[in-house]
Amino acid sequence: MLDFSTMPVFDREIETAPRERIREIQLAKLKEQVAWTYDRVAWYREKLDERGVAPADIRTLEDVRLLPFTDKSVLRETFPYGLFAVPLDEVIELHSSSGTTGKPIVVGYNVHDMDVWSDCIARLAQMAGVVPGDRAQMAFGYGMFTGGFGLHYGLQKLGCMMIPAGSGNTERHLAMIEDYGTTVLIATPSYAMHMCEVGEKLGFDWEASTLRVGLFGGEPCPPKLKQEIESRMHIVCTDNYGLTEVMGPGVSGECLASRDMQHIAEDHFLWEVVDPETGDPVPDGVEGELVLTPLDKQAIPVLRYRTHDLTRVVTEPCACGRTHARMQKVRVRSDDMLIIRGTNVFPSQVEDVLAGIEGVTTHYRIVVETVGGLDSMTVHVELKASAFSDSFEEMSAFTKRIAEKLKAVLLVGVNVKLVEPGGIERCLGKTKHVEDRRAKL
Ligand code: DLL
């Protein structure tokens, strides 16, 4: 039995503050954030003016509903710097994630934003029992994805020794755990499961290893998958949530007292739960779409971001002592975004790539499966009769070219399977482009 009273809390004063105090902090920050955004971002100024709303109209937290929603399309329209609220020479880092079409969503951070981000990560790390001196091995990629660098800085701030191994090369990861005495692994749950399987094949002794904690996130982590990793790797794992548009990882984190929920960093994010169809608030504790307003994001503020993630939020006290509201872990999205090994993929991106290739029809199907513990995506592409050839070399070169084009846009490797003309099943109703065969644990 864990004794939560003796477990470290990164920012005890804030993380265990009475709820009235949290609401006071949120309101003060919301007023400032709306004024900051209105003064500096033309897109929002226009939208607020159209609604006849001025920053001074924000008098209560509920007044957030006077503000317009933001979704991915706004970030796409204003790509790359249209929503930035600080001069670019004050931006110290850029990150991006997939948009619904070819262009990514770009976000920037100034020194202040990086500081807030690191604090949020340090908090979730301590929720999982990570302490200064832990040796944290990164299995997220260090690219434009927010997972790698975001967690890296926060863990370093906490006082961990970072081992920036990056994504892939599982055998090397296993060797590093042994060589460097790694105690914390940062990964998507699917990659952790893959490491587990590869390790077992190679005779890696998880029980004897130094590894103690897994910090997961970036994709849904079904409870059964987590339990399985915990028992096979002999570690404790937490599942942590976030999204690029509002910061990256660090929006909410699982504590060890409430394993199916995640504490939202409420002093930095105002949450709402709305009906995904109407955008109206749902009653307290009822499931709906999570809408987030970052409360002190300077470089690229966003108001009322529609996450498309379905969850419910509760505000009752938690046994860990933290008072920040908890959201149910996200299992389902309200849109068609797929998460493939932590990377966001939209069927529309596949469609755009295929539209630019001569010799293929508009019919395609995406099949997602779990292979060796990892997500595997295959795009079935229907050939036009004119492009059909009985030369094996030609067909395999064509397949390779399509796979390369898809990878360049999706940023994740996919298999391509060519299908003869008419070979993709036609649907009478809504076309089903995606078949997700991954086990629903
Ligand atoms: O995945 C940020 C992140 C990185 C979080 C590493 C945690 C760890 P995006 O690439 O923008 O950002 O993808 C955001 O991924 O809207 C959810 O649909 C999904 N997602 C992220 N974390 C979780 C999670 C990062 N723990 C989108 N459980 C979000 C379920 C998650 N879904």
Short mmCIF file of C-alpha atoms and ligand atoms in Angstrom, two decimals:
data_model
loop_
_atom_site.label_atom_id
_atom_site.label_comp_id
_atom_site.label_asym_id
_atom_site.label_seq_id
_atom_site.Cartn_x
_atom_site.Cartn_y
_atom_site.Cartn_z
CA MET A 1 0.00 0.00 0.00
CA LEU A 2 1.46 3.36 -1.04
CA ASP A 3 1.65 6.12 1.55
CA PHE A 4 0.70 9.19 -0.46
CA SER A 5 1.44 11.57 2.40
CA THR A 6 5.15 10.86 2.05
CA MET A 7 5.32 10.81 -1.74
CA PRO A 8 6.93 13.85 -3.33
CA VAL A 9 4.71 16.37 -5.11
CA PHE A 10 6.57 18.69 -7.49
CA ASP A 11 4.58 21.85 -6.71
CA ARG A 12 2.68 20.94 -3.56
CA GLU A 13 1.26 24.40 -2.96
CA ILE A 14 -0.38 24.53 -6.37
CA GLU A 15 -1.14 20.85 -6.89
CA THR A 16 -2.97 20.50 -3.56
CA ALA A 17 -4.50 23.99 -3.41
CA PRO A 18 -8.17 24.25 -2.35
CA ARG A 19 -10.48 24.27 -5.37
CA GLU A 20 -11.64 27.83 -4.71
CA ARG A 21 -7.99 28.94 -4.90
CA ILE A 22 -7.54 27.06 -8.20
CA ARG A 23 -10.59 28.80 -9.63
CA GLU A 24 -9.24 32.18 -8.50
CA ILE A 25 -5.92 31.50 -10.22
CA GLN A 26 -7.73 30.34 -13.35
CA LEU A 27 -9.92 33.43 -13.52
CA ALA A 28 -7.03 35.84 -13.03
CA LYS A 29 -5.03 34.04 -15.72
CA LEU A 30 -7.97 33.73 -18.12
CA LYS A 31 -8.53 37.51 -18.02
CA GLU A 32 -4.86 38.13 -18.74
CA GLN A 33 -4.69 35.48 -21.45
CA VAL A 34 -7.70 36.85 -23.31
CA ALA A 35 -6.27 40.39 -23.17
CA TRP A 36 -2.84 39.09 -24.31
CA THR A 37 -4.43 37.25 -27.21
CA TYR A 38 -6.74 40.10 -28.21
CA ASP A 39 -3.92 42.62 -28.21
CA ARG A 40 -1.49 40.52 -30.20
CA VAL A 41 -3.29 38.14 -32.53
CA ALA A 42 -5.28 39.66 -35.37
CA TRP A 43 -7.23 36.47 -36.06
CA TYR A 44 -8.68 36.38 -32.53
CA ARG A 45 -9.18 40.15 -32.39
CA GLU A 46 -11.36 39.97 -35.50
CA LYS A 47 -13.34 37.02 -34.15
CA LEU A 48 -13.94 38.72 -30.79
CA ASP A 49 -14.88 41.99 -32.47
CA GLU A 50 -17.36 40.16 -34.70
CA ARG A 51 -19.00 38.75 -31.56
CA GLY A 52 -18.89 42.10 -29.80
CA VAL A 53 -16.80 40.62 -27.00
CA ALA A 54 -14.01 42.59 -25.33
CA PRO A 55 -11.42 41.16 -22.91
CA ALA A 56 -13.10 43.17 -20.11
CA ASP A 57 -16.25 41.06 -20.63
CA ILE A 58 -14.50 38.09 -19.03
CA ARG A 59 -15.67 38.40 -15.42
CA THR A 60 -16.24 34.77 -14.43
CA LEU A 61 -14.82 31.45 -15.59
CA GLU A 62 -18.12 30.68 -17.29
CA ASP A 63 -17.57 33.74 -19.49
CA VAL A 64 -15.07 31.63 -21.42
CA ARG A 65 -18.16 30.61 -23.42
CA LEU A 66 -18.25 34.08 -24.93
CA LEU A 67 -15.05 33.20 -26.78
CA PRO A 68 -14.90 31.43 -30.15
CA PHE A 69 -13.74 27.83 -30.45
CA THR A 70 -10.44 27.06 -32.17
CA ASP A 71 -9.78 23.89 -34.11
CA LYS A 72 -7.07 22.46 -36.31
CA SER A 73 -8.39 24.29 -39.35
CA VAL A 74 -7.55 27.64 -37.73
CA LEU A 75 -3.94 26.61 -37.21
CA ARG A 76 -3.85 25.42 -40.79
CA GLU A 77 -5.33 28.64 -42.16
CA THR A 78 -2.82 30.72 -40.25
CA PHE A 79 0.17 28.44 -41.03
CA PRO A 80 2.94 28.97 -40.16
CA TYR A 81 3.07 32.06 -37.92
CA GLY A 82 -0.37 33.68 -38.16
CA LEU A 83 -1.37 32.95 -34.55
CA PHE A 84 1.98 33.88 -33.03
CA ALA A 85 1.70 36.55 -30.35
CA VAL A 86 5.39 37.34 -29.84
CA PRO A 87 8.10 38.44 -32.27
CA LEU A 88 9.74 35.43 -33.89
CA ASP A 89 13.12 36.28 -32.41
CA GLU A 90 11.63 35.57 -28.98
CA VAL A 91 10.54 32.08 -30.05
CA ILE A 92 13.11 29.55 -28.95
CA GLU A 93 11.57 26.33 -30.26
CA LEU A 94 9.10 25.10 -32.85
CA HIS A 95 7.17 21.85 -32.87
CA SER A 96 4.53 20.47 -35.14
CA SER A 97 2.01 17.71 -35.57
CA SER A 98 -0.08 16.47 -38.45
CA GLY A 99 -2.82 18.66 -39.79
CA THR A 100 -5.84 17.20 -41.52
CA THR A 101 -4.20 17.83 -44.89
CA GLY A 102 -0.64 18.08 -46.14
CA LYS A 103 0.40 21.09 -44.04
CA PRO A 104 1.38 20.42 -40.45
CA ILE A 105 0.20 22.35 -37.42
CA VAL A 106 3.06 24.50 -36.16
CA VAL A 107 3.45 25.76 -32.62
CA GLY A 108 6.15 27.90 -31.01
CA TYR A 109 7.39 28.43 -27.47
CA ASN A 110 9.19 31.34 -25.81
CA VAL A 111 11.30 31.04 -22.66
CA HIS A 112 8.24 31.41 -20.44
CA ASP A 113 6.32 28.70 -22.32
CA MET A 114 9.23 26.28 -22.07
CA ASP A 115 9.38 26.91 -18.35
CA VAL A 116 5.68 26.18 -17.88
CA TRP A 117 6.01 23.09 -20.06
CA SER A 118 8.91 21.72 -18.02
CA ASP A 119 6.98 22.29 -14.79
CA CYS A 120 3.99 20.36 -16.12
CA ILE A 121 6.23 17.45 -17.08
CA ALA A 122 8.07 17.46 -13.76
CA ARG A 123 4.67 17.26 -12.06
CA LEU A 124 3.51 14.24 -14.01
CA ALA A 125 6.86 12.53 -13.52
CA GLN A 126 6.53 12.89 -9.74
CA MET A 127 2.95 11.64 -9.90
CA ALA A 128 4.46 8.40 -11.21
CA GLY A 129 7.09 8.31 -8.47
CA VAL A 130 10.02 9.62 -10.53
CA VAL A 131 12.54 11.48 -8.38
CA PRO A 132 15.68 13.56 -8.96
CA GLY A 133 18.55 11.24 -9.75
CA ASP A 134 16.41 8.85 -11.78
CA ARG A 135 17.92 7.83 -15.12
CA ALA A 136 15.35 8.46 -17.80
CA GLN A 137 15.66 6.81 -21.20
CA MET A 138 13.77 8.47 -24.01
CA ALA A 139 12.14 6.27 -26.62
CA PHE A 140 10.10 9.07 -28.24
CA GLY A 141 11.64 10.63 -31.31
CA TYR A 142 13.50 13.92 -30.91
CA GLY A 143 11.96 15.51 -33.98
CA MET A 144 9.12 17.94 -34.48
CA PHE A 145 6.85 15.70 -32.34
CA THR A 146 6.36 17.28 -28.92
CA GLY A 147 6.88 14.01 -27.04
CA GLY A 148 10.67 13.80 -27.16
CA PHE A 149 11.92 17.27 -26.30
CA GLY A 150 8.92 18.14 -24.14
CA LEU A 151 9.47 15.30 -21.72
CA HIS A 152 13.24 15.64 -21.97
CA TYR A 153 13.36 19.21 -20.64
CA GLY A 154 10.84 18.54 -17.88
CA LEU A 155 12.63 15.46 -16.60
CA GLN A 156 15.92 17.31 -16.68
CA LYS A 157 14.32 20.12 -14.70
CA LEU A 158 13.25 17.58 -12.11
CA GLY A 159 16.87 16.50 -11.81
CA CYS A 160 16.88 13.28 -13.83
CA MET A 161 19.80 12.09 -15.90
CA MET A 162 18.45 12.04 -19.44
CA ILE A 163 19.45 9.24 -21.78
CA PRO A 164 18.33 10.61 -25.16
CA ALA A 165 18.21 7.32 -27.05
CA GLY A 166 15.34 8.43 -29.29
CA SER A 167 12.91 6.21 -31.13
CA GLY A 168 13.53 2.80 -32.65
CA ASN A 169 16.42 0.34 -32.41
CA THR A 170 14.93 -1.80 -29.71
CA GLU A 171 17.99 -3.96 -29.11
CA ARG A 172 20.05 -0.86 -28.48
CA HIS A 173 17.42 0.38 -26.03
CA LEU A 174 17.62 -2.89 -24.14
CA ALA A 175 21.40 -2.76 -24.05
CA MET A 176 21.26 0.84 -22.78
CA ILE A 177 18.92 -0.10 -19.95
CA GLU A 178 21.50 -2.64 -18.83
CA ASP A 179 24.59 -0.52 -19.47
CA TYR A 180 23.38 2.73 -17.96
CA GLY A 181 21.13 1.41 -15.21
CA THR A 182 18.07 3.13 -16.64
CA THR A 183 15.25 3.53 -14.12
CA VAL A 184 12.58 5.34 -16.18
CA LEU A 185 11.42 4.58 -19.70
CA ILE A 186 9.53 7.17 -21.74
CA ALA A 187 7.61 5.69 -24.65
CA THR A 188 4.28 5.12 -26.27
CA PRO A 189 2.62 2.12 -24.60
CA SER A 190 2.71 0.23 -27.90
CA TYR A 191 6.46 0.69 -28.19
CA ALA A 192 6.92 -0.37 -24.56
CA MET A 193 4.96 -3.54 -25.34
CA HIS A 194 7.17 -4.13 -28.36
CA MET A 195 10.30 -3.68 -26.22
CA CYS A 196 8.85 -6.13 -23.78
CA GLU A 197 8.34 -8.75 -26.50
CA VAL A 198 11.73 -8.22 -28.11
CA GLY A 199 13.38 -8.34 -24.69
CA GLU A 200 11.69 -11.60 -23.80
CA LYS A 201 12.80 -13.16 -27.09
CA LEU A 202 16.37 -12.10 -26.40
CA GLY A 203 16.24 -13.40 -22.83
CA PHE A 204 16.32 -9.93 -21.23
CA ASP A 205 15.65 -10.29 -17.51
CA TRP A 206 13.06 -7.58 -16.79
CA GLU A 207 12.69 -8.57 -13.17
CA ALA A 208 16.39 -8.09 -12.50
CA SER A 209 16.64 -4.90 -14.54
CA THR A 210 16.96 -1.46 -12.92
CA LEU A 211 13.88 -0.17 -14.73
CA ARG A 212 11.24 1.02 -12.24
CA VAL A 213 8.84 3.40 -13.98
CA GLY A 214 7.29 3.77 -17.44
CA LEU A 215 6.05 7.20 -18.48
CA PHE A 216 3.69 6.62 -21.37
CA GLY A 217 1.53 8.81 -23.55
CA GLY A 218 0.82 10.03 -27.04
CA GLU A 219 -1.83 7.41 -27.78
CA PRO A 220 -4.60 5.62 -25.89
CA CYS A 221 -3.30 3.15 -23.32
CA PRO A 222 -6.01 0.63 -22.51
CA PRO A 223 -5.88 -0.51 -18.85
CA LYS A 224 -5.24 -4.13 -19.83
CA LEU A 225 -2.25 -3.16 -21.95
CA LYS A 226 -0.81 -1.11 -19.10
CA GLN A 227 -1.33 -3.93 -16.60
CA GLU A 228 0.34 -6.37 -18.95
CA ILE A 229 3.39 -4.17 -19.44
CA GLU A 230 3.58 -3.56 -15.69
CA SER A 231 3.56 -7.24 -14.90
CA ARG A 232 5.89 -8.33 -17.71
CA MET A 233 8.42 -5.53 -17.26
CA HIS A 234 8.05 -5.44 -13.46
CA ILE A 235 7.58 -1.67 -13.44
CA VAL A 236 4.91 0.91 -12.60
CA CYS A 237 3.56 2.77 -15.62
CA THR A 238 1.50 5.91 -15.94
CA ASP A 239 -0.38 7.18 -18.94
CA ASN A 240 -0.06 10.88 -19.68
CA TYR A 241 -2.05 13.07 -22.01
CA GLY A 242 -1.43 16.16 -24.05
CA LEU A 243 -1.58 17.65 -27.52
CA THR A 244 0.67 19.84 -29.59
CA GLU A 245 -1.82 22.65 -30.15
CA VAL A 246 -2.06 23.55 -26.47
CA MET A 247 1.50 22.59 -25.43
CA GLY A 248 2.32 18.91 -25.96
CA PRO A 249 2.60 16.29 -23.20
CA GLY A 250 1.95 17.69 -19.71
CA VAL A 251 -1.71 18.67 -19.97
CA SER A 252 -2.70 15.86 -17.63
CA GLY A 253 -1.02 12.96 -15.91
CA GLU A 254 -1.98 9.79 -14.09
CA CYS A 255 -1.23 9.56 -10.38
CA LEU A 256 -0.77 6.27 -8.57
CA ALA A 257 -4.01 6.64 -6.58
CA SER A 258 -6.43 6.98 -9.45
CA ARG A 259 -5.25 4.73 -12.21
CA ASP A 260 -7.92 5.36 -14.82
CA MET A 261 -7.86 9.13 -14.51
CA GLN A 262 -5.38 11.92 -15.12
CA HIS A 263 -4.98 15.16 -13.14
CA ILE A 264 -5.27 18.19 -15.40
CA ALA A 265 -2.71 20.92 -14.72
CA GLU A 266 -5.59 23.26 -13.96
CA ASP A 267 -3.52 26.32 -13.15
CA HIS A 268 -2.33 26.20 -16.77
CA PHE A 269 -5.38 24.83 -18.59
CA LEU A 270 -9.03 25.72 -18.32
CA TRP A 271 -11.09 22.71 -19.34
CA GLU A 272 -14.61 22.44 -20.63
CA VAL A 273 -16.49 19.34 -21.71
CA VAL A 274 -18.94 19.94 -24.53
CA ASP A 275 -21.34 18.02 -26.70
CA PRO A 276 -19.26 17.24 -29.81
CA GLU A 277 -22.24 17.95 -32.08
CA THR A 278 -23.57 21.18 -30.61
CA GLY A 279 -20.57 22.56 -28.72
CA ASP A 280 -22.82 23.13 -25.68
CA PRO A 281 -21.54 22.24 -22.21
CA VAL A 282 -22.55 18.80 -20.91
CA PRO A 283 -23.60 18.34 -17.26
CA ASP A 284 -20.80 17.86 -14.69
CA GLY A 285 -19.12 14.47 -14.86
CA VAL A 286 -20.75 13.50 -18.17
CA GLU A 287 -18.68 12.41 -21.16
CA GLY A 288 -18.18 14.82 -24.04
CA GLU A 289 -15.44 16.47 -26.06
CA LEU A 290 -12.62 18.06 -24.12
CA VAL A 291 -12.04 21.74 -24.90
CA LEU A 292 -8.90 23.36 -23.54
CA THR A 293 -7.82 26.95 -23.09
CA PRO A 294 -4.16 27.26 -22.10
CA LEU A 295 -4.03 29.98 -19.44
CA ASP A 296 -0.53 31.31 -19.76
CA LYS A 297 0.74 30.44 -23.16
CA GLN A 298 2.53 33.40 -24.63
CA ALA A 299 4.06 32.52 -28.01
CA ILE A 300 0.97 30.97 -29.54
CA PRO A 301 -2.14 31.38 -27.45
CA VAL A 302 -5.20 29.38 -28.39
CA LEU A 303 -8.66 29.89 -27.01
CA ARG A 304 -11.10 27.04 -26.46
CA TYR A 305 -9.27 24.42 -28.50
CA ARG A 306 -11.54 21.57 -29.65
CA THR A 307 -9.43 18.49 -28.93
CA HIS A 308 -11.89 15.97 -30.42
CA ASP A 309 -10.92 13.73 -27.50
CA LEU A 310 -13.85 12.26 -25.60
CA THR A 311 -13.65 12.20 -21.82
CA ARG A 312 -15.43 13.19 -18.62
CA VAL A 313 -13.95 15.28 -15.83
CA VAL A 314 -14.46 14.91 -12.08
CA THR A 315 -13.46 17.34 -9.36
CA GLU A 316 -13.81 15.16 -6.24
CA PRO A 317 -10.72 14.90 -4.01
CA CYS A 318 -8.17 12.25 -4.98
CA ALA A 319 -6.45 9.89 -2.53
CA CYS A 320 -3.04 11.16 -3.71
CA GLY A 321 -3.86 14.54 -2.13
CA ARG A 322 -3.89 16.49 -5.38
CA THR A 323 -6.92 18.70 -5.81
CA HIS A 324 -6.72 19.29 -9.55
CA ALA A 325 -9.62 17.89 -11.54
CA ARG A 326 -9.23 14.46 -13.12
CA MET A 327 -10.16 13.49 -16.64
CA GLN A 328 -11.03 9.96 -17.62
CA LYS A 329 -8.38 8.54 -19.91
CA VAL A 330 -9.12 9.17 -23.54
CA ARG A 331 -10.05 6.07 -25.49
CA VAL A 332 -12.01 7.53 -28.38
CA ARG A 333 -11.91 10.62 -30.55
CA SER A 334 -14.88 12.29 -32.17
CA ASP A 335 -13.10 12.63 -35.52
CA ASP A 336 -11.27 10.24 -37.81
CA MET A 337 -7.69 10.88 -36.68
CA LEU A 338 -5.70 7.69 -36.26
CA ILE A 339 -2.71 7.42 -33.97
CA ILE A 340 -0.06 5.16 -35.47
CA ARG A 341 2.85 4.50 -33.14
CA GLY A 342 2.21 7.87 -31.51
CA THR A 343 1.99 9.77 -34.79
CA ASN A 344 -1.28 11.40 -35.79
CA VAL A 345 -2.53 10.32 -39.19
CA PHE A 346 -5.61 11.52 -41.03
CA PRO A 347 -7.21 9.53 -43.86
CA SER A 348 -7.47 12.85 -45.71
CA GLN A 349 -3.66 13.04 -45.84
CA VAL A 350 -3.56 9.65 -47.52
CA GLU A 351 -6.24 10.80 -49.92
CA ASP A 352 -4.26 13.94 -50.81
CA VAL A 353 -1.10 11.96 -51.51
CA LEU A 354 -2.91 9.42 -53.67
CA ALA A 355 -4.66 12.22 -55.56
CA GLY A 356 -1.24 13.41 -56.71
CA ILE A 357 -0.22 10.03 -58.12
CA GLU A 358 -0.92 9.09 -61.73
CA GLY A 359 -2.33 5.64 -62.30
CA VAL A 360 -4.36 5.14 -59.11
CA THR A 361 -8.10 5.53 -58.58
CA THR A 362 -9.74 7.46 -55.73
CA HIS A 363 -10.56 4.17 -53.98
CA TYR A 364 -8.34 3.15 -51.13
CA ARG A 365 -8.53 1.45 -47.78
CA ILE A 366 -6.36 1.85 -44.71
CA VAL A 367 -5.93 -1.25 -42.58
CA VAL A 368 -4.37 -0.87 -39.16
CA GLU A 369 -3.22 -3.92 -37.22
CA THR A 370 -0.97 -4.83 -34.34
CA VAL A 371 2.13 -6.67 -35.49
CA GLY A 372 4.69 -7.73 -32.89
CA GLY A 373 3.05 -5.39 -30.38
CA LEU A 374 3.33 -2.39 -32.72
CA ASP A 375 0.84 -0.55 -34.91
CA SER A 376 1.19 -1.47 -38.56
CA MET A 377 -0.64 0.45 -41.25
CA THR A 378 -1.25 -0.83 -44.75
CA VAL A 379 -2.75 1.33 -47.48
CA HIS A 380 -4.58 -0.68 -50.12
CA VAL A 381 -4.42 1.36 -53.30
CA GLU A 382 -6.55 0.61 -56.33
CA LEU A 383 -4.81 0.79 -59.68
CA LYS A 384 -6.32 2.19 -62.86
CA ALA A 385 -6.45 -0.39 -65.64
CA SER A 386 -4.03 1.76 -67.66
CA ALA A 387 -1.39 1.56 -64.93
CA PHE A 388 -1.57 -2.20 -64.61
CA SER A 389 1.54 -4.02 -65.75
CA ASP A 390 2.59 -7.65 -65.59
CA SER A 391 6.18 -6.66 -64.98
CA PHE A 392 6.94 -7.49 -61.35
CA GLU A 393 9.78 -4.95 -61.24
CA GLU A 394 7.56 -2.13 -62.47
CA MET A 395 4.81 -2.91 -60.02
CA SER A 396 7.16 -3.18 -57.07
CA ALA A 397 8.91 0.09 -58.00
CA PHE A 398 5.48 1.76 -58.19
CA THR A 399 4.52 0.37 -54.78
CA LYS A 400 7.77 1.64 -53.31
CA ARG A 401 7.24 5.10 -54.77
CA ILE A 402 3.76 5.36 -53.27
CA ALA A 403 5.07 4.19 -49.88
CA GLU A 404 7.81 6.82 -49.97
CA LYS A 405 5.37 9.61 -50.85
CA LEU A 406 3.05 8.54 -48.05
CA LYS A 407 5.88 8.39 -45.54
CA ALA A 408 7.08 11.88 -46.49
CA VAL A 409 3.68 13.31 -45.56
CA LEU A 410 2.51 11.04 -42.75
CA LEU A 411 5.93 10.91 -41.06
CA VAL A 412 5.39 7.25 -40.28
CA GLY A 413 6.28 4.23 -42.39
CA VAL A 414 3.35 2.46 -44.05
CA ASN A 415 2.97 -0.65 -46.19
CA VAL A 416 1.37 -0.28 -49.58
CA LYS A 417 -0.58 -2.99 -51.30
CA LEU A 418 -1.69 -2.51 -54.90
CA VAL A 419 -5.15 -3.79 -55.70
CA GLU A 420 -6.47 -4.58 -59.18
CA PRO A 421 -9.03 -2.19 -60.76
CA GLY A 422 -12.39 -2.57 -58.96
CA GLY A 423 -10.72 -4.49 -56.13
CA ILE A 424 -11.62 -2.06 -53.33
CA GLU A 425 -15.10 -2.79 -52.07
CA ARG A 426 -17.61 -0.02 -52.91
CA CYS A 427 -19.90 1.09 -50.11
CA LEU A 428 -23.45 2.20 -50.67
CA GLY A 429 -23.55 4.54 -47.71
CA LYS A 430 -20.65 6.40 -46.09
CA THR A 431 -17.40 5.08 -47.53
CA LYS A 432 -15.38 3.23 -44.96
CA HIS A 433 -11.77 4.14 -45.60
CA VAL A 434 -10.34 2.77 -42.37
CA GLU A 435 -10.40 -0.70 -40.91
CA ASP A 436 -8.84 -0.65 -37.48
CA ARG A 437 -8.13 -4.25 -36.51
CA ARG A 438 -6.04 -3.39 -33.46
CA ALA A 439 -7.13 -5.33 -30.42
CA LYS A 440 -9.48 -3.30 -28.25
CA LEU A 441 -8.20 -4.25 -24.82
O1 DLL B 1 0.79 13.10 -28.61
C1 DLL B 1 1.53 14.80 -27.08
C2 DLL B 1 2.08 13.77 -26.18
C3 DLL B 1 3.32 13.23 -26.44
C4 DLL B 1 1.38 13.37 -25.04
C5 DLL B 1 3.85 12.29 -25.58
C6 DLL B 1 1.91 12.45 -24.16
C7 DLL B 1 3.15 11.93 -24.44
P1 DLL B 1 -0.04 15.14 -30.63
O2 DLL B 1 0.93 14.43 -31.47
O3 DLL B 1 -0.46 16.50 -31.02
O4 DLL B 1 0.53 15.30 -29.19
O5 DLL B 1 -1.31 14.21 -30.47
C8 DLL B 1 -2.37 14.62 -29.64
O6 DLL B 1 -2.92 12.30 -29.28
O7 DLL B 1 -5.47 14.77 -29.07
C9 DLL B 1 -5.07 12.48 -28.32
O8 DLL B 1 -6.02 12.10 -29.31
C10 DLL B 1 -3.85 11.60 -28.44
N1 DLL B 1 -3.20 11.35 -27.15
C11 DLL B 1 -2.09 11.91 -26.65
N2 DLL B 1 -1.82 11.36 -25.44
C12 DLL B 1 -2.80 10.46 -25.18
C13 DLL B 1 -3.08 9.58 -24.12
C14 DLL B 1 0.92 14.29 -28.35
N3 DLL B 1 -2.31 9.47 -23.05
C15 DLL B 1 -3.47 13.57 -29.65
N4 DLL B 1 -4.20 8.81 -24.20
C16 DLL B 1 -4.51 13.87 -28.60
C17 DLL B 1 -5.01 8.89 -25.28
C18 DLL B 1 -3.69 10.47 -26.27
N5 DLL B 1 -4.78 9.68 -26.32
#
